[in-house]
Amino acid sequence: MAKIDTYLKKIPADVAQIGVGAVAGAAAMTAGELLVAQPIRKGVTNWRKQIGDLKAAGKTAEATALEAKKPLGAGSLSATTIKDLTVLGVGILAKATAPKNTTTEYATDGIIFFAVADLITRKIGVASFTSEF
């Protein structure tokens, strides 16, 4: 870390902050997508397929029972929202526990910013979409 801090001190602080924050935020969101959101989506897809298979086989009662047992991501929180909240939590935890130096401050700020920005823009997008109708 000391080497990175040395290099960061040679460029303007705001440029370093944006660069480190962007890399850390993008990496955290990508990891969240791969480790959190995709497995949740896969589970929801499999659940829906099982319901469809049961209905096609004429097992309506079993399909109805399975429909009542919604997996994570099939309810009011989507896989993307769960990912964003997870990344936000990791960013806050990292900010609280990481050693205090320029690089970790920039990185944790970037992670938190990316997660909050994604949460805000998706909610604003939903509100503006529904208000047009």
XYZ file of N, CA and C in Angstrom:
399
model
N 0.807 -1.194 0.000
C 0.000 0.000 0.000
C 0.850 1.256 0.000
N 1.999 1.183 0.638
C 2.851 2.371 0.720
C 3.274 2.832 -0.670
N 3.563 1.885 -1.576
C 3.959 2.250 -2.932
C 2.822 2.947 -3.661
N 1.611 2.426 -3.503
C 0.458 3.038 -4.168
C 0.256 4.449 -3.641
N 0.355 4.635 -2.324
C 0.204 5.974 -1.751
C 1.256 6.928 -2.288
N 2.475 6.442 -2.505
C 3.549 7.269 -3.046
C 3.193 7.747 -4.455
N 2.679 6.828 -5.282
C 2.287 7.202 -6.639
C 1.102 8.157 -6.629
N 0.147 7.916 -5.738
C -1.045 8.763 -5.685
C -0.707 10.192 -5.283
N 0.331 10.373 -4.481
C 0.713 11.717 -4.041
C 1.331 12.537 -5.166
N 1.719 11.867 -6.268
C 2.333 12.565 -7.388
C 1.310 13.110 -8.379
N 0.067 12.710 -8.265
C -0.963 13.233 -9.156
C -1.965 14.044 -8.331
N -2.730 14.910 -8.975
C -3.695 15.727 -8.223
C -4.638 14.845 -7.391
N -4.945 15.307 -6.209
C -5.735 14.509 -5.264
C -7.105 14.135 -5.811
N -7.770 15.075 -6.470
C -9.107 14.751 -6.969
C -9.059 13.712 -8.091
N -8.018 13.752 -8.908
C -7.865 12.757 -9.970
C -7.588 11.385 -9.358
N -6.742 11.341 -8.361
C -6.437 10.081 -7.684
C -7.677 9.516 -7.005
N -8.419 10.386 -6.348
C -9.618 9.937 -5.647
C -10.634 9.350 -6.622
N -10.864 10.024 -7.730
C -11.817 9.541 -8.722
C -11.340 8.221 -9.320
N -10.057 8.145 -9.663
C -9.514 6.926 -10.272
C -9.592 5.722 -9.354
N -9.099 5.876 -8.137
C -9.116 4.763 -7.183
C -10.549 4.393 -6.820
N -11.383 5.398 -6.591
C -12.779 5.141 -6.238
C -13.530 4.430 -7.349
N -13.275 4.843 -8.592
C -13.960 4.219 -9.725
C -13.547 2.762 -9.889
N -12.270 2.496 -9.761
C -11.788 1.109 -9.885
C -12.346 0.250 -8.760
N -12.284 0.743 -7.538
C -12.783 -0.030 -6.400
C -14.295 -0.227 -6.483
N -15.021 0.815 -6.846
C -16.471 0.712 -6.959
C -16.896 -0.253 -8.048
N -16.241 -0.153 -9.206
C -16.574 -1.059 -10.310
C -16.234 -2.507 -9.952
N -15.103 -2.704 -9.291
C -14.716 -4.063 -8.886
C -15.707 -4.629 -7.867
N -16.128 -3.814 -6.923
C -17.077 -4.277 -5.903
C -18.430 -4.605 -6.528
N -18.890 -3.780 -7.458
C -20.179 -4.036 -8.099
C -20.110 -5.284 -8.988
N -18.985 -5.491 -9.654
C -18.819 -6.692 -10.470
C -18.803 -7.937 -9.592
N -18.062 -7.872 -8.495
C -18.028 -9.002 -7.564
C -19.419 -9.257 -6.984
N -20.134 -8.200 -6.650
C -21.493 -8.345 -6.137
C -22.412 -8.987 -7.152
N -22.252 -8.620 -8.400
C -23.070 -9.218 -9.464
C -22.797 -10.714 -9.584
N -21.508 -11.067 -9.569
C -21.134 -12.479 -9.732
C -21.442 -13.327 -8.500
N -21.221 -12.778 -7.326
C -21.346 -13.565 -6.094
C -22.725 -13.483 -5.440
N -23.469 -12.421 -5.716
C -24.758 -12.236 -5.040
C -25.922 -12.298 -6.031
N -25.932 -11.399 -7.006
C -27.106 -11.248 -7.873
C -27.334 -12.451 -8.793
N -26.290 -12.939 -9.448
C -26.480 -14.047 -10.386
C -26.998 -15.320 -9.708
N -26.442 -15.719 -8.557
C -27.018 -16.908 -7.899
C -28.482 -16.707 -7.478
N -28.837 -15.495 -7.062
C -30.233 -15.220 -6.694
C -31.121 -15.341 -7.924
N -30.699 -14.757 -9.036
C -31.493 -14.844 -10.271
C -31.652 -16.286 -10.724
N -30.580 -17.052 -10.611
C -30.635 -18.465 -10.998
C -31.658 -19.214 -10.133
N -31.673 -18.925 -8.839
C -32.635 -19.559 -7.937
C -34.074 -19.189 -8.282
N -34.306 -17.926 -8.617
C -35.652 -17.479 -8.987
C -36.082 -18.147 -10.293
N -35.172 -18.219 -11.251
C -35.479 -18.860 -12.538
C -35.829 -20.328 -12.329
N -35.042 -21.026 -11.522
C -35.324 -22.437 -11.249
C -36.662 -22.606 -10.541
N -36.974 -21.723 -9.604
C -38.242 -21.767 -8.884
C -39.411 -21.605 -9.855
N -39.301 -20.623 -10.746
C -40.377 -20.396 -11.722
C -40.525 -21.581 -12.669
N -39.392 -22.182 -13.050
C -39.431 -23.358 -13.930
C -40.111 -24.530 -13.226
N -39.803 -24.725 -11.951
C -40.440 -25.806 -11.194
C -41.951 -25.599 -11.131
N -42.370 -24.368 -10.921
C -43.808 -24.073 -10.882
C -44.445 -24.390 -12.231
N -43.798 -23.960 -13.299
C -44.309 -24.240 -14.645
C -44.381 -25.727 -14.934
N -43.346 -26.459 -14.531
C -43.332 -27.916 -14.751
C -44.460 -28.598 -13.976
N -44.674 -28.151 -12.729
C -45.746 -28.738 -11.922
C -47.115 -28.447 -12.534
N -47.319 -27.231 -13.012
C -48.596 -26.885 -13.646
C -48.800 -27.682 -14.927
N -47.724 -27.846 -15.702
C -47.813 -28.615 -16.952
C -48.129 -30.082 -16.677
N -47.665 -30.577 -15.536
C -47.932 -31.971 -15.166
C -49.293 -32.122 -14.493
N -50.032 -31.026 -14.362
C -51.353 -31.079 -13.760
C -51.343 -31.084 -12.240
N -50.219 -30.779 -11.636
C -50.098 -30.757 -10.171
C -50.291 -29.325 -9.664
N -51.510 -28.840 -9.820
C -51.828 -27.453 -9.500
C -51.656 -27.150 -8.017
N -52.067 -28.066 -7.161
C -51.959 -27.829 -5.716
C -50.498 -27.692 -5.294
N -49.643 -28.555 -5.833
C -48.209 -28.467 -5.505
C -47.603 -27.183 -6.063
N -48.030 -26.783 -7.257
C -47.529 -25.545 -7.857
C -47.953 -24.345 -7.027
N -49.192 -24.349 -6.551
C -49.687 -23.254 -5.713
C -48.919 -23.190 -4.399
N -48.640 -24.350 -3.820
C -47.864 -24.388 -2.574
C -46.458 -23.857 -2.797
N -45.860 -24.217 -3.929
C -44.507 -23.744 -4.233
C -44.502 -22.243 -4.512
N -45.553 -21.744 -5.144
C -45.647 -20.304 -5.409
C -45.656 -19.494 -4.117
N -46.214 -20.070 -3.059
C -46.275 -19.370 -1.777
C -44.907 -19.291 -1.098
N -43.974 -20.132 -1.505
C -42.624 -20.157 -0.906
C -41.653 -19.422 -1.830
N -41.791 -18.116 -1.886
C -40.945 -17.322 -2.777
C -39.497 -17.342 -2.291
N -38.562 -17.583 -3.204
C -37.144 -17.508 -2.821
C -36.669 -16.059 -2.758
N -35.514 -15.864 -2.189
C -34.904 -14.543 -2.123
C -34.774 -13.990 -3.538
N -35.247 -12.790 -3.750
C -35.167 -12.162 -5.060
C -36.459 -12.232 -5.851
N -37.424 -13.042 -5.403
C -38.694 -13.150 -6.111
C -39.767 -12.279 -5.465
N -39.424 -11.640 -4.369
C -40.393 -10.796 -3.660
C -40.203 -9.334 -3.993
N -40.335 -8.504 -2.984
C -40.252 -7.058 -3.207
C -38.817 -6.582 -3.433
N -37.832 -7.355 -2.995
C -36.431 -6.998 -3.245
C -35.887 -7.819 -4.406
N -35.428 -7.136 -5.441
C -34.860 -7.835 -6.593
C -33.421 -8.257 -6.299
N -32.898 -9.100 -7.161
C -31.509 -9.542 -7.018
C -30.556 -8.347 -7.089
N -30.861 -7.391 -7.942
C -30.003 -6.206 -8.084
C -30.033 -5.353 -6.826
N -31.215 -5.176 -6.243
C -31.313 -4.398 -5.013
C -30.565 -5.088 -3.881
N -30.695 -6.393 -3.793
C -29.973 -7.148 -2.762
C -28.470 -7.011 -2.968
N -28.030 -7.084 -4.227
C -26.603 -6.888 -4.535
C -26.147 -5.509 -4.101
N -26.920 -4.483 -4.440
C -26.545 -3.110 -4.087
C -26.450 -2.931 -2.578
N -27.414 -3.469 -1.859
C -27.392 -3.367 -0.395
C -26.208 -4.136 0.203
N -25.882 -5.276 -0.391
C -24.731 -6.057 0.079
C -23.429 -5.291 -0.147
N -23.270 -4.742 -1.342
C -22.057 -3.967 -1.651
C -21.974 -2.738 -0.751
N -23.094 -2.086 -0.512
C -23.109 -0.931 0.395
C -22.668 -1.345 1.796
N -23.196 -2.455 2.281
C -22.813 -2.958 3.605
C -21.337 -3.295 3.684
N -20.817 -3.924 2.642
C -19.386 -4.253 2.608
C -18.551 -2.978 2.588
N -18.989 -1.988 1.812
C -18.267 -0.709 1.752
C -18.235 -0.006 3.095
N -19.357 0.004 3.786
C -19.422 0.648 5.101
C -18.566 -0.115 6.102
N -18.646 -1.436 6.065
C -17.819 -2.254 6.954
C -16.332 -2.036 6.672
N -15.968 -1.991 5.397
C -14.567 -1.752 5.034
C -14.114 -0.372 5.500
N -14.983 0.613 5.350
C -14.640 1.977 5.783
C -14.389 2.015 7.282
N -15.181 1.252 8.035
C -15.060 1.259 9.490
C -13.838 0.476 9.984
N -13.431 -0.546 9.240
C -12.377 -1.433 9.744
C -11.034 -1.313 9.027
N -11.017 -0.737 7.836
C -9.766 -0.667 7.070
C -8.796 0.316 7.704
N -7.500 0.076 7.512
C -6.520 1.045 8.017
C -6.735 2.397 7.331
N -6.550 3.442 8.085
C -6.814 4.781 7.558
C -5.605 5.305 6.792
N -5.722 5.276 5.484
C -4.729 5.913 4.627
C -5.435 6.389 3.364
N -4.732 7.101 2.538
C -5.335 7.715 1.355
C -6.010 6.691 0.452
N -5.327 5.598 0.173
C -5.848 4.608 -0.763
C -7.120 3.959 -0.247
N -7.130 3.534 1.007
C -8.331 2.873 1.525
C -9.497 3.850 1.635
N -9.216 5.094 1.951
C -10.294 6.081 2.002
C -10.917 6.261 0.617
N -10.087 6.417 -0.394
C -10.587 6.580 -1.758
C -11.351 5.331 -2.203
N -10.811 4.162 -1.908
C -11.431 2.910 -2.342
C -12.781 2.696 -1.662
N -12.827 2.871 -0.361
C -14.097 2.652 0.343
C -15.139 3.695 -0.050
N -14.713 4.925 -0.271
C -15.646 5.950 -0.744
C -16.224 5.559 -2.110
N -15.382 5.033 -2.981
C -15.833 4.609 -4.311
C -16.832 3.475 -4.241
N -16.577 2.509 -3.368
C -17.490 1.367 -3.216
C -18.849 1.863 -2.720
N -18.834 2.683 -1.701
C -20.088 3.204 -1.141
C -20.822 4.056 -2.181
N -20.084 4.894 -2.899
C -20.696 5.751 -3.913
C -21.385 4.929 -4.995
N -20.702 3.916 -5.511
C -21.286 3.094 -6.576
C -22.580 2.428 -6.118
N -22.575 1.872 -4.904
C -23.765 1.181 -4.399
C -24.920 2.156 -4.190
N -24.639 3.294 -3.572
C -25.695 4.283 -3.324
C -26.218 4.847 -4.644
N -25.318 5.133 -5.571
C -25.743 5.676 -6.866
C -26.640 4.688 -7.598
N -26.302 3.421 -7.557
C -27.120 2.415 -8.225
C -28.496 2.319 -7.570
N -28.531 2.343 -6.260
C -29.824 2.295 -5.557
C -30.685 3.511 -5.894
N -30.078 4.690 -5.873
C -30.823 5.926 -6.139
C -31.315 5.975 -7.580
N -30.460 5.703 -8.536
C -30.856 5.833 -9.940
C -31.922 4.815 -10.318
N -31.859 3.628 -9.758
C -32.884 2.637 -10.081
C -34.227 3.035 -9.488
N -34.257 3.598 -8.299
C -35.514 4.020 -7.695
C -36.089 5.231 -8.410
N -35.243 6.170 -8.803
C -35.716 7.342 -9.532
C -36.247 6.916 -10.894
N -35.562 5.980 -11.545
C -36.015 5.459 -12.833
C -37.380 4.820 -12.735
N -37.627 4.076 -11.688
C -38.925 3.437 -11.488
C -40.003 4.493 -11.274
N -39.725 5.497 -10.452
C -40.713 6.531 -10.161
C -41.040 7.333 -11.405
N -40.035 7.709 -12.205
C -40.311 8.509 -13.401
C -41.014 7.676 -14.450
N -40.720 6.399 -14.522
C -41.372 5.531 -15.487
C -42.859 5.402 -15.177
N -43.189 5.200 -13.917
C -44.596 5.013 -13.549
C -45.368 6.328 -13.594
N -44.695 7.452 -13.417
C -45.413 8.726 -13.415
C -45.792 9.163 -14.829
N -45.190 8.594 -15.836
C -45.511 8.980 -17.207
C -46.843 8.404 -17.674
N -47.358 7.438 -16.966
C -48.595 6.787 -17.396
C -49.782 7.224 -16.620
